[in-house]
Short mmCIF file of C-alpha atoms and ligand atoms in Angstrom, two decimals:
data_model
loop_
_atom_site.label_atom_id
_atom_site.label_comp_id
_atom_site.label_asym_id
_atom_site.label_seq_id
_atom_site.Cartn_x
_atom_site.Cartn_y
_atom_site.Cartn_z
CA MET A 1 112.12 100.23 126.36
CA THR A 2 115.07 97.87 125.96
CA ARG A 3 117.02 98.35 122.77
CA ALA A 4 118.45 95.04 121.62
CA ALA A 5 121.51 94.64 119.46
CA LEU A 6 121.56 91.51 117.27
CA TYR A 7 125.09 90.23 116.86
CA CYS A 8 125.79 87.70 114.09
CA ARG A 9 129.06 86.21 113.01
CA ILE A 10 129.89 83.96 110.10
CA SER A 11 132.64 81.51 110.77
CA ARG A 12 133.71 78.02 109.88
CA ASP A 13 134.91 77.10 113.32
CA ARG A 14 132.20 74.55 114.06
CA ASP A 15 132.06 71.29 112.17
CA GLY A 16 133.55 73.06 109.20
CA GLU A 17 130.19 74.67 108.49
CA ALA A 18 129.25 78.28 108.42
CA LEU A 19 126.09 79.01 110.31
CA GLY A 20 124.21 81.19 107.86
CA VAL A 21 124.04 84.80 108.89
CA GLU A 22 120.47 85.02 107.58
CA ARG A 23 119.37 82.33 109.98
CA GLN A 24 121.24 83.94 112.87
CA ALA A 25 119.57 87.29 112.12
CA THR A 26 116.09 85.82 111.75
CA ASP A 27 116.28 83.74 114.93
CA THR A 28 117.83 86.48 117.07
CA ARG A 29 115.29 89.04 115.79
CA SER A 30 112.31 86.86 116.65
CA LEU A 31 113.80 86.13 120.09
CA ALA A 32 114.20 89.88 120.73
CA LEU A 33 110.64 90.60 119.58
CA ARG A 34 109.30 87.78 121.79
CA ARG A 35 110.96 89.53 124.70
CA GLY A 36 109.29 92.77 123.69
CA TRP A 37 112.60 94.45 122.90
CA THR A 38 113.17 97.04 120.20
CA VAL A 39 115.64 95.73 117.68
CA ILE A 40 118.49 98.01 116.63
CA GLU A 41 118.63 97.71 112.85
CA PRO A 42 120.59 96.58 111.03
CA PRO A 43 122.12 93.66 112.98
CA TYR A 44 125.82 93.80 113.86
CA VAL A 45 127.43 91.34 111.43
CA ASP A 46 131.04 90.21 111.26
CA ASN A 47 132.30 88.02 108.48
CA ASP A 48 134.96 86.04 110.16
CA VAL A 49 135.50 82.84 108.27
CA SER A 50 138.71 81.92 109.98
CA ALA A 51 137.70 81.77 113.58
CA SER A 52 140.98 81.47 115.39
CA SER A 53 142.85 84.16 113.50
CA GLY A 54 143.41 87.40 115.36
CA ARG A 55 141.74 89.60 112.80
CA ARG A 56 139.64 92.52 113.98
CA ARG A 57 135.89 92.32 114.02
CA PRO A 58 134.55 95.77 113.10
CA ALA A 59 130.91 95.05 114.00
CA TYR A 60 131.92 93.68 117.42
CA SER A 61 133.99 96.81 118.06
CA ARG A 62 130.98 98.93 117.10
CA LEU A 63 128.80 96.89 119.45
CA VAL A 64 131.20 97.44 122.37
CA ALA A 65 131.33 101.18 121.60
CA ASP A 66 127.52 101.37 121.50
CA ILE A 67 127.26 99.52 124.84
CA GLU A 68 129.74 101.97 126.35
CA ALA A 69 127.68 104.84 124.90
CA GLY A 70 124.60 103.43 126.63
CA LYS A 71 122.75 102.81 123.38
CA VAL A 72 122.32 99.08 123.95
CA GLY A 73 120.12 97.45 126.59
CA ALA A 74 120.48 93.83 125.47
CA VAL A 75 122.65 91.75 123.19
CA VAL A 76 121.07 88.84 121.33
CA VAL A 77 123.17 86.12 119.75
CA TYR A 78 122.31 82.80 118.16
CA ARG A 79 124.71 80.87 120.33
CA LEU A 80 127.23 82.08 122.86
CA ASP A 81 130.19 81.08 120.71
CA ARG A 82 129.07 83.63 118.08
CA LEU A 83 129.97 86.46 120.40
CA HIS A 84 133.53 85.61 121.27
CA ARG A 85 136.34 83.69 119.72
CA ARG A 86 138.64 83.64 122.72
CA PRO A 87 137.79 83.35 126.45
CA ILE A 88 139.78 86.53 127.16
CA GLU A 89 137.21 88.54 125.18
CA LEU A 90 134.45 87.25 127.44
CA GLU A 91 136.38 88.44 130.49
CA THR A 92 136.23 92.04 129.26
CA PHE A 93 132.69 91.69 127.89
CA MET A 94 131.13 90.47 131.15
CA PRO A 95 132.12 93.46 133.32
CA LEU A 96 131.07 95.77 130.47
CA CYS A 97 127.57 94.24 130.46
CA GLU A 98 127.43 94.37 134.24
CA LYS A 99 128.45 98.03 134.30
CA HIS A 100 125.83 99.09 131.74
CA GLY A 101 123.15 96.65 132.83
CA VAL A 102 123.12 94.91 129.48
CA ALA A 103 121.20 91.61 129.26
CA LEU A 104 122.52 88.77 127.14
CA ALA A 105 120.14 86.45 125.33
CA SER A 106 120.95 83.54 123.09
CA VAL A 107 118.61 81.55 120.89
CA THR A 108 120.01 78.31 122.28
CA GLY A 109 119.44 79.37 125.91
CA ASP A 110 119.82 82.54 127.93
CA VAL A 111 122.81 83.36 130.01
CA ASP A 112 122.37 85.76 132.87
CA LEU A 113 125.69 87.53 133.14
CA ALA A 114 124.46 89.24 136.32
CA THR A 115 124.71 85.99 138.33
CA ASP A 116 127.77 83.93 139.29
CA GLY A 117 126.17 80.80 137.81
CA GLY A 118 125.47 82.58 134.53
CA ARG A 119 129.00 83.90 134.27
CA LEU A 120 130.43 80.45 135.03
CA TYR A 121 128.20 78.95 132.35
CA ALA A 122 129.32 81.63 129.87
CA ARG A 123 132.96 80.93 130.72
CA ILE A 124 132.54 77.20 130.27
CA MET A 125 130.77 77.68 126.94
CA GLY A 126 133.46 80.11 125.83
CA ALA A 127 136.22 77.73 126.86
CA VAL A 128 134.56 74.83 125.03
CA ALA A 129 134.16 76.87 121.85
CA ALA A 130 137.74 78.12 122.06
CA SER A 131 139.06 74.63 122.55
CA GLU A 132 137.04 73.37 119.60
CA ALA A 133 138.41 76.15 117.42
CA ASP A 134 141.90 75.30 118.65
CA ALA A 135 141.40 71.64 117.88
CA THR A 136 140.16 72.42 114.40
CA ALA A 137 143.10 74.72 113.72
CA THR A 138 145.53 72.13 115.09
CA ARG A 139 143.92 69.42 112.99
CA GLN A 140 144.20 71.59 109.86
CA ARG A 141 147.79 72.51 110.63
CA ARG A 142 148.70 68.89 111.25
CA LYS A 143 147.05 67.79 108.03
CA ALA A 144 148.84 70.51 106.04
CA GLN A 145 152.14 69.51 107.64
CA GLU A 146 151.53 65.86 106.87
CA THR A 147 150.64 66.60 103.23
CA ALA A 148 153.80 68.69 102.92
CA GLU A 149 156.02 66.04 104.48
CA ASN A 150 154.59 63.49 102.06
CA GLY A 151 155.45 65.84 99.23
CA GLY A 152 151.81 66.22 98.24
CA HIS A 153 150.24 69.03 96.26
CA HIS A 154 148.86 71.81 98.46
CA GLY A 155 145.83 72.39 96.24
CA GLY A 156 144.70 75.70 94.89
CA PRO A 157 145.20 76.95 91.34
CA ARG A 158 146.99 74.74 88.82
CA PRO A 159 150.75 75.25 89.02
CA TYR A 160 152.46 76.08 85.71
CA GLY A 161 154.18 73.04 84.22
CA PHE A 162 151.68 70.59 85.72
CA GLU A 163 148.12 69.39 85.27
CA ALA A 164 145.36 70.39 87.67
CA ASP A 165 146.24 67.58 90.12
CA GLY A 166 149.59 69.32 90.68
CA LEU A 167 151.41 66.02 90.19
CA THR A 168 151.18 65.16 86.49
CA VAL A 169 153.69 66.96 84.30
CA SER A 170 152.31 69.00 81.42
CA PRO A 171 154.85 68.03 78.75
CA HIS A 172 154.55 71.22 76.73
CA GLU A 173 154.81 73.58 79.70
CA ALA A 174 157.68 71.54 81.11
CA ASP A 175 159.48 72.07 77.79
CA VAL A 176 158.83 75.80 78.04
CA ILE A 177 160.35 75.84 81.53
CA ARG A 178 163.41 73.85 80.42
CA ASP A 179 163.89 75.95 77.32
CA ALA A 180 163.64 79.22 79.26
CA THR A 181 166.13 77.86 81.78
CA ARG A 182 168.55 76.85 79.04
CA ARG A 183 168.34 80.26 77.37
CA ILE A 184 168.87 82.23 80.56
CA LEU A 185 171.77 80.02 81.64
CA ALA A 186 173.31 80.62 78.23
CA GLY A 187 173.15 84.38 78.74
CA GLN A 188 169.84 85.58 77.34
CA SER A 189 168.07 88.18 79.42
CA LEU A 190 164.94 87.23 81.32
CA ARG A 191 163.16 89.95 79.43
CA SER A 192 164.08 88.71 75.97
CA VAL A 193 163.15 85.14 76.95
CA THR A 194 159.78 86.41 78.21
CA LEU A 195 159.22 88.38 74.99
CA ALA A 196 160.12 85.39 72.86
CA LEU A 197 157.66 83.19 74.80
CA ASN A 198 154.86 85.69 74.36
CA ARG A 199 155.64 86.06 70.66
CA ALA A 200 155.43 82.31 70.34
CA GLY A 201 151.94 82.53 71.85
CA GLU A 202 152.83 80.92 75.17
CA CYS A 203 150.92 82.03 78.23
CA GLY A 204 150.75 81.41 81.94
CA VAL A 205 148.11 79.46 83.86
CA SER A 206 145.80 82.48 83.78
CA GLY A 207 145.90 82.50 79.98
CA LYS A 208 147.58 85.88 79.98
CA PRO A 209 151.01 86.61 78.46
CA PHE A 210 154.01 85.97 80.66
CA GLN A 211 155.56 88.72 82.68
CA ALA A 212 159.24 88.55 83.46
CA ALA A 213 158.69 88.54 87.22
CA ARG A 214 156.14 85.75 87.02
CA LEU A 215 158.38 83.65 84.81
CA ALA A 216 161.22 84.17 87.28
CA ARG A 217 159.00 83.06 90.17
CA ILE A 218 158.17 79.85 88.32
CA LEU A 219 161.81 79.14 87.46
CA LEU A 220 163.09 79.91 90.96
CA GLY A 221 160.31 78.17 92.88
CA PRO A 222 160.84 74.90 94.75
CA ARG A 223 158.21 73.14 92.63
CA VAL A 224 160.21 73.01 89.38
CA ILE A 225 163.07 71.23 91.14
CA GLY A 226 160.72 68.65 92.64
CA LEU A 227 160.44 70.08 96.12
CA ARG A 228 157.42 70.85 98.25
CA ALA A 229 157.83 73.92 100.44
CA HIS A 230 155.96 74.36 103.69
CA ASN A 231 156.59 76.78 106.54
CA GLY A 232 160.11 77.51 105.38
CA ALA A 233 161.10 73.85 105.02
CA THR A 234 161.21 71.78 101.85
CA TYR A 235 160.35 68.13 101.33
CA PRO A 236 160.86 65.81 98.35
CA ALA A 237 157.71 66.20 96.26
CA GLN A 238 155.52 63.53 94.76
CA TRP A 239 155.94 65.23 91.37
CA PRO A 240 159.12 65.03 89.30
CA ALA A 241 161.64 67.85 88.96
CA LEU A 242 161.46 69.75 85.67
CA ILE A 243 164.93 71.28 85.95
CA SER A 244 167.93 70.30 88.04
CA GLU A 245 168.70 71.92 91.36
CA THR A 246 172.15 73.01 90.15
CA ASP A 247 170.56 74.74 87.16
CA GLN A 248 168.22 76.55 89.50
CA ILE A 249 171.06 77.66 91.76
CA GLU A 250 172.79 79.12 88.74
CA LEU A 251 169.55 80.69 87.52
CA ARG A 252 169.08 82.32 90.89
CA ALA A 253 172.59 83.74 90.83
CA ILE A 254 171.98 85.15 87.36
CA LEU A 255 168.48 86.50 87.92
CA ARG A 256 169.25 88.05 91.29
CA ASP A 257 172.25 89.86 89.85
CA PRO A 258 171.00 93.46 90.15
CA ALA A 259 172.67 94.44 86.89
CA ARG A 260 170.40 92.01 85.09
CA SER A 261 167.14 92.96 86.69
CA MET A 262 167.19 96.46 85.24
CA PRO A 263 164.31 96.69 82.79
CA GLY A 264 165.27 97.19 79.20
CA ARG A 265 168.85 96.27 79.76
CA PRO A 266 170.08 94.90 76.45
CA ALA A 267 171.27 91.36 76.34
CA ARG A 268 174.93 91.08 75.68
CA HIS A 269 175.39 88.19 73.36
CA LEU A 270 173.37 87.72 70.23
CA LEU A 271 173.60 83.95 69.89
CA ALA A 272 173.48 83.06 73.56
CA GLY A 273 170.85 80.41 74.19
CA LEU A 274 170.56 79.58 70.50
CA VAL A 275 173.91 78.06 69.71
CA ARG A 276 174.75 74.46 70.55
CA CYS A 277 177.85 72.35 70.37
CA GLY A 278 177.88 70.09 67.32
CA HIS A 279 180.05 67.61 69.15
CA CYS A 280 178.12 67.02 72.37
CA GLY A 281 174.91 69.01 71.94
CA ALA A 282 175.46 71.19 75.02
CA PRO A 283 174.59 74.89 74.82
CA MET A 284 177.62 77.01 73.99
CA LYS A 285 178.34 80.00 76.17
CA TRP A 286 179.76 83.36 75.33
CA LYS A 287 183.35 83.66 76.42
CA GLY A 288 185.20 86.95 76.62
CA ALA A 289 188.46 87.54 74.80
CA THR A 290 191.58 85.96 76.26
CA ARG A 291 195.23 86.34 75.43
CA ARG A 292 194.97 83.50 72.94
CA ASN A 293 191.42 83.81 71.66
CA ARG A 294 189.08 86.57 70.66
CA ALA A 295 185.60 86.65 72.22
CA SER A 296 183.91 83.44 71.25
CA TYR A 297 181.09 81.02 71.85
CA ALA A 298 182.46 77.94 73.49
CA CYS A 299 181.25 74.56 74.64
CA MET A 300 181.65 74.47 78.41
CA ALA A 301 184.04 72.13 80.12
CA PRO A 302 182.68 68.81 81.44
CA PRO A 303 180.28 67.96 82.96
CA ARG A 304 178.21 70.70 81.30
CA GLY A 305 179.66 70.10 77.85
CA CYS A 306 182.64 68.59 76.12
CA GLY A 307 184.71 71.79 76.06
CA ARG A 308 185.96 70.98 72.60
CA ILE A 309 184.20 73.45 70.35
CA LEU A 310 184.94 77.15 70.06
CA ILE A 311 183.95 79.68 67.44
CA ARG A 312 184.76 83.37 67.07
CA ALA A 313 181.80 85.36 68.35
CA ASP A 314 181.87 88.37 66.01
CA LYS A 315 182.23 86.33 62.82
CA ALA A 316 179.69 83.71 63.92
CA GLU A 317 177.18 86.46 64.74
CA ALA A 318 177.73 88.23 61.41
CA SER A 319 177.44 84.97 59.53
CA VAL A 320 174.18 84.03 61.23
CA ILE A 321 172.66 87.48 60.67
CA GLU A 322 173.63 87.35 57.01
CA ARG A 323 172.03 83.95 56.56
CA VAL A 324 168.87 84.97 58.36
CA ILE A 325 168.53 87.97 56.09
CA GLU A 326 169.41 85.93 52.99
CA ARG A 327 166.79 83.43 53.99
CA ASN A 328 164.37 86.20 53.32
CA PHE A 329 164.30 84.65 49.83
CA SER A 330 162.05 81.83 50.91
CA GLY A 331 160.64 83.11 54.14
CA ARG A 332 160.58 86.84 53.53
CA ARG A 333 157.08 87.42 54.75
CA ARG A 334 157.98 86.07 58.14
CA VAL A 335 161.34 87.81 58.38
CA ALA A 336 159.68 91.07 57.41
CA ASP A 337 156.99 90.43 60.03
CA VAL A 338 159.55 89.87 62.72
CA LEU A 339 161.75 92.78 61.79
CA GLY A 340 158.75 95.01 61.35
CA SER A 341 159.38 96.16 57.78
CA PRO A 342 157.29 95.05 54.81
CA ALA A 343 159.24 93.94 51.77
CA SER A 344 157.45 94.98 48.61
CA THR A 345 158.86 95.29 45.12
CA GLU A 346 157.41 95.55 41.60
CA PRO A 347 158.04 92.49 39.49
CA ALA A 348 159.78 93.36 36.16
CA LEU A 349 157.53 93.43 33.08
CA PRO A 350 158.45 90.78 30.53
CA ASP A 351 159.27 91.98 27.01
CA LEU A 352 158.42 89.18 24.60
CA ALA A 353 156.85 91.25 21.83
CA ALA A 354 159.51 90.34 19.25
CA GLU A 355 159.08 86.56 19.69
CA ARG A 356 155.32 86.90 19.65
CA GLY A 357 155.55 89.01 16.47
CA ARG A 358 157.48 86.18 14.82
CA LEU A 359 154.74 83.73 15.72
CA ASP A 360 152.16 86.03 14.12
CA ALA A 361 154.28 86.43 10.99
CA LEU A 362 154.64 82.64 10.68
CA ALA A 363 150.92 82.16 10.99
CA ASP A 364 150.39 84.77 8.22
CA ALA A 365 152.97 83.05 5.99
CA TYR A 366 151.21 79.71 6.48
CA ALA A 367 147.86 81.32 5.63
CA ARG A 368 149.37 82.70 2.41
CA GLY A 369 150.76 79.25 1.60
CA ASP A 370 154.39 80.46 1.82
CA VAL A 371 155.32 77.78 4.38
CA THR A 372 154.15 74.22 4.84
CA LEU A 373 152.38 72.95 7.93
CA GLU A 374 155.49 70.98 8.84
CA GLN A 375 157.67 74.13 8.61
CA LEU A 376 155.13 76.09 10.60
CA THR A 377 154.99 73.46 13.34
CA ARG A 378 158.77 73.20 13.65
CA ALA A 379 159.34 76.98 13.66
CA THR A 380 156.48 77.60 16.06
CA ALA A 381 157.81 75.00 18.49
CA ALA A 382 161.26 76.63 18.48
CA ILE A 383 159.79 80.07 19.06
CA ARG A 384 157.52 78.83 21.82
CA GLU A 385 160.47 77.22 23.52
CA ARG A 386 162.42 80.50 23.36
CA ILE A 387 159.43 82.38 24.73
CA ALA A 388 159.06 79.96 27.64
CA ASP A 389 162.77 80.19 28.35
CA THR A 390 162.72 83.99 28.26
CA GLU A 391 159.68 84.11 30.49
CA GLU A 392 161.38 81.92 33.02
CA ARG A 393 164.58 84.01 32.97
CA ILE A 394 162.61 87.21 33.36
CA ALA A 395 160.62 85.75 36.22
CA THR A 396 163.76 84.51 37.95
CA ALA A 397 165.45 87.89 37.54
CA ALA A 398 162.37 89.64 38.86
CA TYR A 399 162.25 87.34 41.85
CA ALA A 400 165.94 87.83 42.55
CA ARG A 401 165.56 91.60 42.27
CA ALA A 402 162.57 91.52 44.58
CA ALA A 403 164.45 89.37 47.04
CA ALA A 404 167.54 91.55 46.87
CA ALA A 405 165.46 94.66 47.49
CA ALA A 406 163.76 92.94 50.39
CA SER A 407 167.13 91.85 51.78
CA GLU A 408 168.39 95.41 51.52
CA SER A 409 165.42 96.76 53.40
CA LEU A 410 165.75 94.04 56.02
CA ARG A 411 169.48 94.62 56.35
CA GLN A 412 168.72 98.28 56.85
CA ARG A 413 165.97 97.44 59.30
CA TRP A 414 168.32 95.14 61.21
CA THR A 415 170.74 97.99 61.85
CA GLU A 416 167.90 100.01 63.35
CA LEU A 417 166.99 97.38 65.94
CA THR A 418 168.21 97.47 69.54
CA GLU A 419 170.42 94.67 70.79
CA ASP A 420 167.56 93.13 72.68
CA GLU A 421 165.20 93.38 69.71
CA ARG A 422 167.80 91.67 67.56
CA ARG A 423 168.06 88.81 69.97
CA THR A 424 164.31 88.49 70.27
CA ALA A 425 163.96 88.61 66.48
CA LEU A 426 166.69 86.04 66.05
CA ALA A 427 165.15 83.77 68.65
CA SER A 428 161.93 83.66 66.67
CA LEU A 429 163.56 83.38 63.24
CA VAL A 430 165.96 80.61 64.12
CA LYS A 431 165.13 77.32 65.80
CA SER A 432 168.65 76.38 66.72
CA ILE A 433 172.23 76.89 65.64
CA THR A 434 174.79 74.12 65.78
CA VAL A 435 178.51 74.64 65.50
CA GLN A 436 180.46 71.74 64.07
CA PRO A 437 184.08 71.03 65.01
CA ALA A 438 186.65 72.92 62.94
CA ALA A 439 188.25 70.92 60.14
CA LYS A 440 191.92 70.25 60.86
CA ARG A 441 193.92 72.39 58.46
CA PRO A 442 197.55 73.35 58.47
CA GLY A 443 198.45 76.93 59.35
CA ARG A 444 196.47 79.59 61.11
CA PRO A 445 192.83 78.68 61.74
CA THR A 446 190.46 80.73 59.64
CA PHE A 447 186.79 81.32 60.18
CA ASP A 448 184.72 78.73 58.35
CA PRO A 449 181.03 79.71 58.09
CA SER A 450 180.08 76.22 56.91
CA ARG A 451 180.66 75.00 60.47
CA ILE A 452 177.49 76.81 61.47
CA ALA A 453 174.31 74.86 60.76
CA ILE A 454 171.05 76.69 61.25
CA GLU A 455 167.81 74.88 61.89
CA TRP A 456 164.81 76.96 60.87
CA PRO A 457 161.43 76.88 62.51
CA ASP A 458 158.37 75.86 60.51
CA PHE A 459 156.53 78.99 59.58
CA ASP A 460 152.87 78.88 58.70
CA GLY A 461 152.07 79.80 55.15
CA GLU A 462 155.59 79.44 53.86
CA GLU A 463 155.84 77.77 50.47
ZN1 ZN B 501 180.57 70.14 73.35
#
């Protein structure tokens, strides 16, 4: 009894349509049964959606092994092109069938591999199928190349910074990209920028928090500088650049610096990426100590900045920290949140018993007829005014004490933070810092904290 192997293959190499494997199995099985063959179950099935790729076909390999082992008397396929992707495969398959006396049947017409005519037919069919697959692949390649050369979007998942069409800029995400670029160029670590983004509730296209490596891929990719990459070449894209190419070159130099890629490496400069020049608006960069100046934050020379503003780094940092902690007074909940230490203090109890006793005594005196209504009214008003005044002073003192205690605990907490945590905390507590030009004064320049203007973010729930 002839044992027939059903071979099915799913591919998209014909008219862009996969011939359903169910249909292939059903049709080949009924053909085998019509011939009176015993079907080897289950069918040999390869899922091979990209026809012309050189990937292995495990079921086909199994089929060849079973033929060699003499387990197969016939092979049934839906159409000849299901069996082979390349003519060369047919050239090894035909002698194998001849050697083991294996018959080949196809639903669309039998091929007798034992005859010259049958083999020629099989070769022609194989060549036609191969050439069709080639043509399809060439067509797809050409189309992809053309799209790339026109700077078009390659499709697929939405790229970060753009809408789903890949061409329209998403204004918010573009801002995130520009802001991250600015901060890294100014000296913040990739890690602290990533942390700050996640704390601000930003997320990637997947909706998950950013990871440093992913953020770096976005910033260093060709897309954000308005280029379309294809096969190692780049073309001007149909979408606009989000950051300049020179910025990206600098970013790449910074981010590929192995010293920076070490996880957990603390950022060096507290205000980097936060402090801007009050003269030209450019970000100020940390500058190491020179013969003439101590370490400072400085506006870069043109064209990046005006190069005119410089402020001592240590004093500017101390001044900003102090003001952030002082600001605790109005935004203490948030500062405490960020620094991870709750600020709680008991409000002082007001002592107004004496004044209240006088009010009672007055009321008694009026009841006894010792004072007139007019006297009572006047005296009561004075006492009430004093009480209100005292209450307000007590409340103010209590608030100040509470705030001072909170400041102390925050100041303490601040000293416990790592460098990187400080920078991350600062980045979320401060919107921006602007340094104004120094006032021209005779004599040695002194540090003037009033040059530093801090813009605070809007916190939810802050009175
Ligand atoms: Zn400047």
